[in-house]
Amino acid sequence: MISEKMQEALNEQVNREFFSAYMYLAMSSYCNTLGLPGFAYWMRMQYEEENMHVTKMYDYIQDQGGEVHLKAIEEPERNYGTPLEIFEETLKHEQYVTSLINNLMDLAVEERDYATQTFLQWYVTEQVEEEANVNDILAPLRMVGDDKGGLMMIDQQLAGRAAPMALPTK
Ligand code: OFO
């Protein structure tokens, strides 16, 4: 069982995870317009990953006897600038998501809600990985700058991203 307050906070996060998915799909489409299929593919996989974050939280709310409230999803931007700017925006966004997860954890601690603390621990670890992955891409992007050959090489590397693991079906 979760409190009304926790239910509302988790529902809010479901909405933010949906926005993350939506934003990465918009970035994927934008990367295609730049002629960078590897970047587009990486963003598409990130979209899949975010959908998994949504589903996991959606299931948890229901497993705890709570009610899911699906709210309107904010419209993402269309233009994300240069390849470097796209990933700078991605890092900024993931740092923001980390702060949201931390706020949720604060609430779970305050409410002595041990089950939700355990559940959220997965997201805490996931955010470390997400930020690290983006930083690993930002480093070579900063190095190559505007060099087309360098960007093509990064594009090929990004095309090799593994698909996210599927959640077991309920
Ligand atoms: Fe990108 O971690 Fe969820 O939102």
PDB file of C-alpha atoms and ligand atoms in Angstrom:
ATOM      1  CA  MET A   1       0.000   0.000   0.000  1.00  0.00           C
ATOM      2  CA  ILE A   2       1.188   3.524  -0.756  1.00  0.00           C
ATOM      3  CA  SER A   3      -0.077   6.864   0.570  1.00  0.00           C
ATOM      4  CA  GLU A   4      -2.189   9.219  -1.544  1.00  0.00           C
ATOM      5  CA  LYS A   5       0.736  11.638  -1.583  1.00  0.00           C
ATOM      6  CA  MET A   6       3.146   8.974  -2.816  1.00  0.00           C
ATOM      7  CA  GLN A   7       0.632   7.803  -5.417  1.00  0.00           C
ATOM      8  CA  GLU A   8       0.333  11.342  -6.752  1.00  0.00           C
ATOM      9  CA  ALA A   9       4.122  11.819  -6.806  1.00  0.00           C
ATOM     10  CA  LEU A  10       4.632   8.528  -8.682  1.00  0.00           C
ATOM     11  CA  ASN A  11       1.903   9.465 -11.154  1.00  0.00           C
ATOM     12  CA  GLU A  12       3.700  12.740 -11.754  1.00  0.00           C
ATOM     13  CA  GLN A  13       6.883  10.798 -12.447  1.00  0.00           C
ATOM     14  CA  VAL A  14       5.054   8.499 -14.884  1.00  0.00           C
ATOM     15  CA  ASN A  15       4.175  11.663 -16.782  1.00  0.00           C
ATOM     16  CA  ARG A  16       7.795  12.876 -16.728  1.00  0.00           C
ATOM     17  CA  GLU A  17       9.016   9.483 -17.970  1.00  0.00           C
ATOM     18  CA  PHE A  18       6.474   9.674 -20.793  1.00  0.00           C
ATOM     19  CA  PHE A  19       7.845  13.123 -21.604  1.00  0.00           C
ATOM     20  CA  SER A  20      11.396  11.711 -21.651  1.00  0.00           C
ATOM     21  CA  ALA A  21      10.271   9.049 -24.125  1.00  0.00           C
ATOM     22  CA  TYR A  22       8.508  11.674 -26.234  1.00  0.00           C
ATOM     23  CA  MET A  23      11.535  13.990 -26.186  1.00  0.00           C
ATOM     24  CA  TYR A  24      13.937  11.230 -27.257  1.00  0.00           C
ATOM     25  CA  LEU A  25      11.600  10.243 -30.079  1.00  0.00           C
ATOM     26  CA  ALA A  26      11.578  13.893 -31.206  1.00  0.00           C
ATOM     27  CA  MET A  27      15.381  13.923 -30.993  1.00  0.00           C
ATOM     28  CA  SER A  28      15.518  10.710 -33.039  1.00  0.00           C
ATOM     29  CA  SER A  29      13.435  12.267 -35.774  1.00  0.00           C
ATOM     30  CA  TYR A  30      15.556  15.430 -35.643  1.00  0.00           C
ATOM     31  CA  CYS A  31      18.790  13.393 -35.974  1.00  0.00           C
ATOM     32  CA  ASN A  32      17.364  11.757 -39.082  1.00  0.00           C
ATOM     33  CA  THR A  33      16.821  15.193 -40.602  1.00  0.00           C
ATOM     34  CA  LEU A  34      20.542  15.879 -39.976  1.00  0.00           C
ATOM     35  CA  GLY A  35      21.452  12.721 -41.928  1.00  0.00           C
ATOM     36  CA  LEU A  36      22.784  10.969 -38.818  1.00  0.00           C
ATOM     37  CA  PRO A  37      21.073   7.531 -38.719  1.00  0.00           C
ATOM     38  CA  GLY A  38      23.300   6.233 -35.904  1.00  0.00           C
ATOM     39  CA  PHE A  39      22.371   9.179 -33.665  1.00  0.00           C
ATOM     40  CA  ALA A  40      18.716   8.658 -34.638  1.00  0.00           C
ATOM     41  CA  TYR A  41      18.932   4.966 -33.761  1.00  0.00           C
ATOM     42  CA  TRP A  42      20.540   5.694 -30.362  1.00  0.00           C
ATOM     43  CA  MET A  43      17.753   8.149 -29.551  1.00  0.00           C
ATOM     44  CA  ARG A  44      15.155   5.619 -30.694  1.00  0.00           C
ATOM     45  CA  MET A  45      16.632   3.069 -28.283  1.00  0.00           C
ATOM     46  CA  GLN A  46      16.557   5.721 -25.563  1.00  0.00           C
ATOM     47  CA  TYR A  47      12.866   6.198 -26.334  1.00  0.00           C
ATOM     48  CA  GLU A  48      12.354   2.435 -25.842  1.00  0.00           C
ATOM     49  CA  GLU A  49      14.277   2.603 -22.589  1.00  0.00           C
ATOM     50  CA  GLU A  50      12.077   5.432 -21.292  1.00  0.00           C
ATOM     51  CA  ASN A  51       8.950   3.474 -22.179  1.00  0.00           C
ATOM     52  CA  MET A  52      10.317   0.727 -19.980  1.00  0.00           C
ATOM     53  CA  HIS A  53      10.786   3.259 -17.139  1.00  0.00           C
ATOM     54  CA  VAL A  54       7.128   4.240 -17.567  1.00  0.00           C
ATOM     55  CA  THR A  55       5.843   0.668 -17.539  1.00  0.00           C
ATOM     56  CA  LYS A  56       7.855  -0.288 -14.488  1.00  0.00           C
ATOM     57  CA  MET A  57       6.414   2.622 -12.488  1.00  0.00           C
ATOM     58  CA  TYR A  58       2.891   2.103 -13.841  1.00  0.00           C
ATOM     59  CA  ASP A  59       3.032  -1.549 -12.694  1.00  0.00           C
ATOM     60  CA  TYR A  60       4.377  -0.588  -9.265  1.00  0.00           C
ATOM     61  CA  ILE A  61       1.544   1.883  -8.593  1.00  0.00           C
ATOM     62  CA  GLN A  62      -0.982  -0.828  -9.422  1.00  0.00           C
ATOM     63  CA  ASP A  63       0.866  -3.559  -7.514  1.00  0.00           C
ATOM     64  CA  GLN A  64       0.582  -1.301  -4.467  1.00  0.00           C
ATOM     65  CA  GLY A  65      -3.173  -0.995  -4.887  1.00  0.00           C
ATOM     66  CA  GLY A  66      -2.841   2.554  -6.210  1.00  0.00           C
ATOM     67  CA  GLU A  67      -4.556   4.262  -9.090  1.00  0.00           C
ATOM     68  CA  VAL A  68      -2.764   5.385 -12.245  1.00  0.00           C
ATOM     69  CA  HIS A  69      -3.646   8.867 -13.512  1.00  0.00           C
ATOM     70  CA  LEU A  70      -2.405   9.474 -17.029  1.00  0.00           C
ATOM     71  CA  LYS A  71      -1.995  13.168 -17.725  1.00  0.00           C
ATOM     72  CA  ALA A  72      -1.326  15.212 -20.866  1.00  0.00           C
ATOM     73  CA  ILE A  73       2.245  14.937 -22.106  1.00  0.00           C
ATOM     74  CA  GLU A  74       4.125  18.181 -22.762  1.00  0.00           C
ATOM     75  CA  GLU A  75       5.117  18.811 -26.376  1.00  0.00           C
ATOM     76  CA  PRO A  76       8.867  18.389 -26.928  1.00  0.00           C
ATOM     77  CA  GLU A  77      11.045  20.791 -28.928  1.00  0.00           C
ATOM     78  CA  ARG A  78      11.632  20.091 -32.625  1.00  0.00           C
ATOM     79  CA  ASN A  79      15.082  21.572 -33.109  1.00  0.00           C
ATOM     80  CA  TYR A  80      17.976  20.470 -30.929  1.00  0.00           C
ATOM     81  CA  GLY A  81      20.886  22.206 -32.652  1.00  0.00           C
ATOM     82  CA  THR A  82      24.214  20.546 -33.407  1.00  0.00           C
ATOM     83  CA  PRO A  83      25.035  16.893 -32.531  1.00  0.00           C
ATOM     84  CA  LEU A  84      27.004  18.199 -29.532  1.00  0.00           C
ATOM     85  CA  GLU A  85      24.076  20.356 -28.403  1.00  0.00           C
ATOM     86  CA  ILE A  86      21.703  17.381 -28.693  1.00  0.00           C
ATOM     87  CA  PHE A  87      23.776  15.412 -26.206  1.00  0.00           C
ATOM     88  CA  GLU A  88      24.352  18.417 -23.961  1.00  0.00           C
ATOM     89  CA  GLU A  89      20.570  18.751 -23.775  1.00  0.00           C
ATOM     90  CA  THR A  90      20.311  15.003 -23.104  1.00  0.00           C
ATOM     91  CA  LEU A  91      22.718  15.272 -20.168  1.00  0.00           C
ATOM     92  CA  LYS A  92      20.852  18.278 -18.781  1.00  0.00           C
ATOM     93  CA  HIS A  93      17.593  16.355 -19.055  1.00  0.00           C
ATOM     94  CA  GLU A  94      18.967  13.244 -17.347  1.00  0.00           C
ATOM     95  CA  GLN A  95      20.392  15.361 -14.503  1.00  0.00           C
ATOM     96  CA  TYR A  96      16.929  16.857 -14.100  1.00  0.00           C
ATOM     97  CA  VAL A  97      15.377  13.356 -14.005  1.00  0.00           C
ATOM     98  CA  THR A  98      17.944  12.358 -11.374  1.00  0.00           C
ATOM     99  CA  SER A  99      16.791  15.290  -9.219  1.00  0.00           C
ATOM    100  CA  LEU A 100      13.163  14.146  -9.622  1.00  0.00           C
ATOM    101  CA  ILE A 101      14.043  10.599  -8.559  1.00  0.00           C
ATOM    102  CA  ASN A 102      15.923  12.018  -5.559  1.00  0.00           C
ATOM    103  CA  ASN A 103      12.832  14.028  -4.584  1.00  0.00           C
ATOM    104  CA  LEU A 104      10.717  10.866  -4.774  1.00  0.00           C
ATOM    105  CA  MET A 105      13.231   9.050  -2.602  1.00  0.00           C
ATOM    106  CA  ASP A 106      13.125  11.917  -0.073  1.00  0.00           C
ATOM    107  CA  LEU A 107       9.358  11.509   0.129  1.00  0.00           C
ATOM    108  CA  ALA A 108       9.616   7.728   0.545  1.00  0.00           C
ATOM    109  CA  VAL A 109      12.141   8.202   3.364  1.00  0.00           C
ATOM    110  CA  GLU A 110      10.003  10.877   5.010  1.00  0.00           C
ATOM    111  CA  GLU A 111       6.974   8.561   4.900  1.00  0.00           C
ATOM    112  CA  ARG A 112       9.000   5.544   6.083  1.00  0.00           C
ATOM    113  CA  ASP A 113       7.728   3.791   2.947  1.00  0.00           C
ATOM    114  CA  TYR A 114      10.341   1.038   2.714  1.00  0.00           C
ATOM    115  CA  ALA A 115       8.796  -0.734  -0.286  1.00  0.00           C
ATOM    116  CA  THR A 116       8.907   2.430  -2.387  1.00  0.00           C
ATOM    117  CA  GLN A 117      12.464   3.146  -1.268  1.00  0.00           C
ATOM    118  CA  THR A 118      13.478  -0.319  -2.488  1.00  0.00           C
ATOM    119  CA  PHE A 119      11.561   0.180  -5.729  1.00  0.00           C
ATOM    120  CA  LEU A 120      13.137   3.589  -6.351  1.00  0.00           C
ATOM    121  CA  GLN A 121      16.619   2.239  -5.735  1.00  0.00           C
ATOM    122  CA  TRP A 122      16.460   0.724  -9.248  1.00  0.00           C
ATOM    123  CA  TYR A 123      15.886   4.217 -10.713  1.00  0.00           C
ATOM    124  CA  VAL A 124      18.697   5.704  -8.618  1.00  0.00           C
ATOM    125  CA  THR A 125      21.129   3.165 -10.103  1.00  0.00           C
ATOM    126  CA  GLU A 126      19.637   3.585 -13.572  1.00  0.00           C
ATOM    127  CA  GLN A 127      20.212   7.358 -13.459  1.00  0.00           C
ATOM    128  CA  VAL A 128      23.904   6.865 -12.653  1.00  0.00           C
ATOM    129  CA  GLU A 129      24.139   4.652 -15.740  1.00  0.00           C
ATOM    130  CA  GLU A 130      22.150   7.044 -17.929  1.00  0.00           C
ATOM    131  CA  GLU A 131      24.303  10.043 -17.024  1.00  0.00           C
ATOM    132  CA  ALA A 132      27.504   8.012 -17.485  1.00  0.00           C
ATOM    133  CA  ASN A 133      26.386   6.774 -20.932  1.00  0.00           C
ATOM    134  CA  VAL A 134      25.693  10.317 -22.083  1.00  0.00           C
ATOM    135  CA  ASN A 135      29.010  11.596 -20.705  1.00  0.00           C
ATOM    136  CA  ASP A 136      30.778   8.799 -22.602  1.00  0.00           C
ATOM    137  CA  ILE A 137      29.271  10.113 -25.839  1.00  0.00           C
ATOM    138  CA  LEU A 138      29.843  13.777 -25.012  1.00  0.00           C
ATOM    139  CA  ALA A 139      33.597  13.291 -24.562  1.00  0.00           C
ATOM    140  CA  PRO A 140      34.347  12.243 -28.198  1.00  0.00           C
ATOM    141  CA  LEU A 141      31.740  14.703 -29.509  1.00  0.00           C
ATOM    142  CA  ARG A 142      33.605  17.564 -27.825  1.00  0.00           C
ATOM    143  CA  MET A 143      36.847  16.268 -29.295  1.00  0.00           C
ATOM    144  CA  VAL A 144      35.688  16.077 -32.933  1.00  0.00           C
ATOM    145  CA  GLY A 145      33.855  19.421 -32.933  1.00  0.00           C
ATOM    146  CA  ASP A 146      32.564  20.129 -36.457  1.00  0.00           C
ATOM    147  CA  ASP A 147      34.803  17.569 -38.175  1.00  0.00           C
ATOM    148  CA  LYS A 148      32.516  15.594 -40.513  1.00  0.00           C
ATOM    149  CA  GLY A 149      34.703  12.476 -40.567  1.00  0.00           C
ATOM    150  CA  GLY A 150      34.751  12.373 -36.764  1.00  0.00           C
ATOM    151  CA  LEU A 151      30.977  12.801 -36.595  1.00  0.00           C
ATOM    152  CA  MET A 152      30.492   9.961 -39.107  1.00  0.00           C
ATOM    153  CA  MET A 153      32.625   7.688 -36.937  1.00  0.00           C
ATOM    154  CA  ILE A 154      30.590   8.529 -33.833  1.00  0.00           C
ATOM    155  CA  ASP A 155      27.422   7.986 -35.864  1.00  0.00           C
ATOM    156  CA  GLN A 156      28.567   4.463 -36.722  1.00  0.00           C
ATOM    157  CA  GLN A 157      29.390   3.725 -33.089  1.00  0.00           C
ATOM    158  CA  LEU A 158      25.982   4.948 -31.911  1.00  0.00           C
ATOM    159  CA  ALA A 159      24.317   2.644 -34.449  1.00  0.00           C
ATOM    160  CA  GLY A 160      25.720  -0.286 -32.464  1.00  0.00           C
ATOM    161  CA  ARG A 161      23.753   0.426 -29.294  1.00  0.00           C
ATOM    162  CA  ALA A 162      22.064  -2.672 -27.897  1.00  0.00           C
ATOM    163  CA  ALA A 163      18.286  -2.654 -27.568  1.00  0.00           C
ATOM    164  CA  PRO A 164      16.997  -2.320 -23.977  1.00  0.00           C
ATOM    165  CA  MET A 165      15.970  -5.491 -22.172  1.00  0.00           C
ATOM    166  CA  ALA A 166      12.255  -6.130 -22.275  1.00  0.00           C
ATOM    167  CA  LEU A 167      10.315  -6.273 -19.009  1.00  0.00           C
ATOM    168  CA  PRO A 168       8.647  -9.594 -18.216  1.00  0.00           C
ATOM    169  CA  THR A 169       5.007  -9.492 -19.326  1.00  0.00           C
ATOM    170  CA  LYS A 170       2.511  -9.337 -16.464  1.00  0.00           C
TER     171      LYS A 170
HETATM  172 FE1  OFO B   1      16.183   8.836 -18.918  1.00  0.00          FE
HETATM  173  O1  OFO B   1      15.618   8.083 -17.334  1.00  0.00           O
HETATM  174 FE2  OFO B   1      13.827   7.857 -17.333  1.00  0.00          FE
HETATM  175  O2  OFO B   1      13.371   9.617 -17.596  1.00  0.00           O
END
